[in-house]
Tab-separated table of C-alpha atoms in Angstrom:
chain	number	residue	atom	x	y	z
A	1	MET	CA	-0.094	-0.066	-0.214
A	2	ILE	CA	3.122	2.321	1.242
A	3	LYS	CA	4.714	1.169	-2.057
A	4	ASN	CA	1.567	2.062	-4.270
A	5	ILE	CA	1.455	5.567	-2.681
A	6	LEU	CA	5.034	6.024	-2.932
A	7	ASN	CA	4.944	4.972	-6.774
A	8	LYS	CA	2.049	7.642	-7.692
A	9	LYS	CA	4.110	10.681	-6.252
A	10	VAL	CA	6.892	9.753	-7.918
A	11	PHE	CA	5.128	9.371	-11.139
A	12	PHE	CA	3.250	12.790	-10.346
A	13	ILE	CA	6.651	14.805	-9.554
A	14	SER	CA	7.912	13.210	-12.535
A	15	PHE	CA	4.712	14.543	-14.763
A	16	VAL	CA	5.110	18.016	-13.317
A	17	LEU	CA	8.777	18.107	-13.927
A	18	ILE	CA	8.624	16.752	-17.300
A	19	THR	CA	6.056	19.045	-18.291
A	20	LEU	CA	7.182	22.343	-16.765
A	21	SER	CA	10.458	21.583	-18.388
A	22	ASN	CA	8.778	21.504	-21.951
A	23	ASN	CA	7.393	24.689	-22.182
A	24	SER	CA	9.362	25.574	-25.007
A	25	VAL	CA	7.903	22.960	-27.445
A	26	PHE	CA	4.787	24.742	-27.988
A	27	GLY	CA	4.770	27.297	-31.312
A	28	GLN	CA	6.949	27.976	-33.696
A	29	ARG	CA	9.216	31.089	-35.174
A	30	VAL	CA	8.637	32.278	-38.461
A	31	VAL	CA	12.133	33.681	-40.273
A	32	ASN	CA	11.611	36.253	-42.325
A	33	LEU	CA	13.762	35.264	-45.617
A	34	ASP	CA	12.535	38.316	-47.947
A	35	THR	CA	15.345	41.037	-46.773
A	36	ILE	CA	14.591	43.514	-49.544
A	37	GLU	CA	10.958	43.719	-47.854
A	38	ASN	CA	9.059	45.535	-50.678
A	39	THR	CA	6.087	43.097	-50.823
A	40	VAL	CA	3.353	43.267	-49.077
A	41	TYR	CA	2.133	39.353	-47.439
A	42	LEU	CA	-1.640	38.608	-47.278
A	43	GLY	CA	-1.178	35.382	-45.282
A	44	ASN	CA	0.784	33.377	-47.457
A	45	PHE	CA	-0.080	35.692	-50.584
A	46	LYS	CA	3.150	38.223	-51.048
A	47	LEU	CA	1.810	41.108	-53.180
A	48	LYS	CA	4.239	43.624	-54.994
A	49	THR	CA	3.044	47.515	-53.153
A	50	PRO	CA	1.203	49.532	-55.474
A	51	SER	CA	2.564	52.104	-57.050
A	52	LEU	CA	-0.077	54.025	-56.275
A	53	PHE	CA	1.201	54.294	-52.197
A	54	LYS	CA	3.812	57.067	-51.892
A	55	SER	CA	5.699	57.048	-49.401
A	56	LYS	CA	7.800	60.233	-47.652
A	57	TYR	CA	9.797	61.546	-45.081
A	58	THR	CA	9.249	65.357	-43.220
A	59	TYR	CA	10.767	66.885	-40.549
A	60	ASP	CA	9.255	68.209	-37.582
A	61	PRO	CA	12.028	71.537	-36.256
A	62	ILE	CA	9.383	71.611	-33.255
A	63	SER	CA	10.255	68.079	-32.022
A	64	ASN	CA	13.492	67.574	-33.878
A	65	LYS	CA	11.708	64.161	-34.592
A	66	TYR	CA	11.025	62.870	-38.801
A	67	ILE	CA	7.587	61.597	-39.704
A	68	TYR	CA	7.220	58.771	-42.225
A	69	ASN	CA	3.716	58.931	-43.871
A	70	THR	CA	2.182	56.713	-46.578
A	71	LYS	CA	-0.145	58.329	-48.472
A	72	ILE	CA	-2.395	57.594	-51.415
A	73	GLY	CA	-3.176	60.954	-53.369
A	74	LYS	CA	-4.052	62.944	-50.467
A	75	ILE	CA	-5.568	60.070	-48.008
A	76	ASP	CA	-2.395	58.862	-45.217
A	77	VAL	CA	-2.833	54.769	-45.220
A	78	GLY	CA	-1.931	53.421	-41.929
A	79	ILE	CA	0.126	55.232	-38.926
A	80	PRO	CA	2.457	57.407	-39.220
A	81	LEU	CA	5.740	56.155	-37.708
A	82	VAL	CA	7.685	59.088	-35.648
A	83	LEU	CA	11.815	58.344	-35.922
A	84	THR	CA	14.143	60.451	-33.615
A	85	PRO	CA	17.323	61.508	-35.863
A	86	GLU	CA	19.569	58.635	-35.368
A	87	GLN	CA	16.896	56.157	-36.129
A	88	TYR	CA	16.081	58.155	-39.102
A	89	ARG	CA	19.824	58.337	-40.505
A	90	LYS	CA	19.967	54.182	-39.896
A	91	ARG	CA	16.601	53.428	-41.572
A	92	LEU	CA	17.794	55.880	-44.447
A	93	ARG	CA	20.864	53.867	-44.928
A	94	GLU	CA	19.571	50.406	-44.741
A	95	GLU	CA	16.847	51.692	-47.342
A	96	SER	CA	19.870	52.773	-49.707
A	97	ILE	CA	21.905	49.863	-49.420
A	98	LYS	CA	18.453	47.677	-50.255
A	99	SER	CA	17.736	49.948	-53.089
A	100	TYR	CA	21.188	49.574	-54.229
A	101	PHE	CA	21.068	45.528	-54.130
A	102	SER	CA	17.580	45.226	-55.331
A	103	GLU	CA	18.548	47.573	-58.673
A	104	LYS	CA	21.746	45.242	-59.087
A	105	LEU	CA	19.670	42.076	-58.856
A	106	ASP	CA	17.108	43.807	-61.615
A	107	LEU	CA	20.125	44.396	-63.758
A	108	LEU	CA	20.689	40.733	-63.191
A	109	LYS	CA	17.406	39.538	-64.109
A	110	ASP	CA	16.801	41.824	-67.420
A	111	GLU	CA	16.837	40.126	-70.272
A	112	GLU	CA	16.374	42.668	-72.666
A	113	VAL	CA	19.716	44.251	-71.364
A	114	GLY	CA	23.122	43.155	-73.183
A	115	GLU	CA	26.033	41.358	-71.350
A	116	ASP	CA	28.340	44.443	-71.488
A	117	SER	CA	25.732	46.938	-69.939
A	118	LYS	CA	25.029	44.283	-67.352
A	119	LEU	CA	28.709	44.141	-66.678
A	120	LYS	CA	29.693	47.893	-66.758
A	121	ASN	CA	26.821	48.414	-64.299
A	122	LEU	CA	27.386	46.122	-61.676
A	123	LEU	CA	30.685	47.509	-61.349
A	124	PRO	CA	31.096	50.663	-59.987
A	125	ASP	CA	33.795	52.978	-61.767
A	126	LEU	CA	36.619	54.508	-59.418
A	127	TYR	CA	37.646	57.829	-59.143
A	128	VAL	CA	40.865	58.740	-57.771
A	129	ASN	CA	41.903	62.167	-56.754
A	130	SER	CA	45.317	62.897	-57.561
A	131	ASN	CA	47.243	64.788	-59.467
A	132	PHE	CA	50.428	62.065	-59.709
A	133	PHE	CA	47.610	59.383	-60.859
A	134	GLN	CA	46.590	61.637	-63.804
A	135	SER	CA	50.081	62.375	-64.948
A	136	ILE	CA	50.972	58.922	-65.072
A	137	PHE	CA	48.101	57.206	-65.854
A	138	GLY	CA	46.209	60.081	-68.134
A	139	GLY	CA	43.037	60.378	-65.648
A	140	ASP	CA	41.653	59.878	-62.479
A	141	LYS	CA	38.870	57.202	-63.420
A	142	ILE	CA	39.583	53.155	-62.505
A	143	GLU	CA	37.408	50.915	-64.916
A	144	LEU	CA	36.887	47.477	-63.538
A	145	VAL	CA	35.839	45.018	-66.093
A	146	PRO	CA	35.941	41.389	-65.192
A	147	GLN	CA	37.278	38.912	-68.085
A	148	GLY	CA	38.118	35.416	-66.777
A	149	SER	CA	36.927	32.608	-65.070
A	150	ILE	CA	36.779	30.972	-61.614
A	151	SER	CA	37.351	27.506	-60.385
A	152	MET	CA	36.969	25.812	-57.013
A	153	ASP	CA	38.704	22.394	-56.152
A	154	ILE	CA	36.848	20.644	-53.230
A	155	GLY	CA	38.536	17.578	-51.632
A	156	ALA	CA	42.116	15.640	-51.737
């Protein structure tokens, strides 16, 4: 009898400990793989942001804040985002990086553009502000023209 009660207590304590220790099993995290974020998500559907939506930043000198609004014509859509100058600079930098890479990806996707113009637009021209450089090479512009191939050997 005492052994039966002891077994029930051990079983109950084991059950409680297992239940409390497995609290992170429930729920799943959704990982966003879209880094450009130029789409609107509706459930499982991805839609491009319509061209009617116009977003812009306005500066409020009284509060020293930047306000990010999205409008359709003269109608405000959504809640305005209020940013400090530091947040504004960070967001602007992130947007410029995203637009740069999306522009480069669009160049690679475009079938109508020739290969030479694709390579020309993918690699930027470099400028050196030096009279010595100009006297030796005859200009201050460095153009990168990729040629050749890349090979990889994997294994022994």
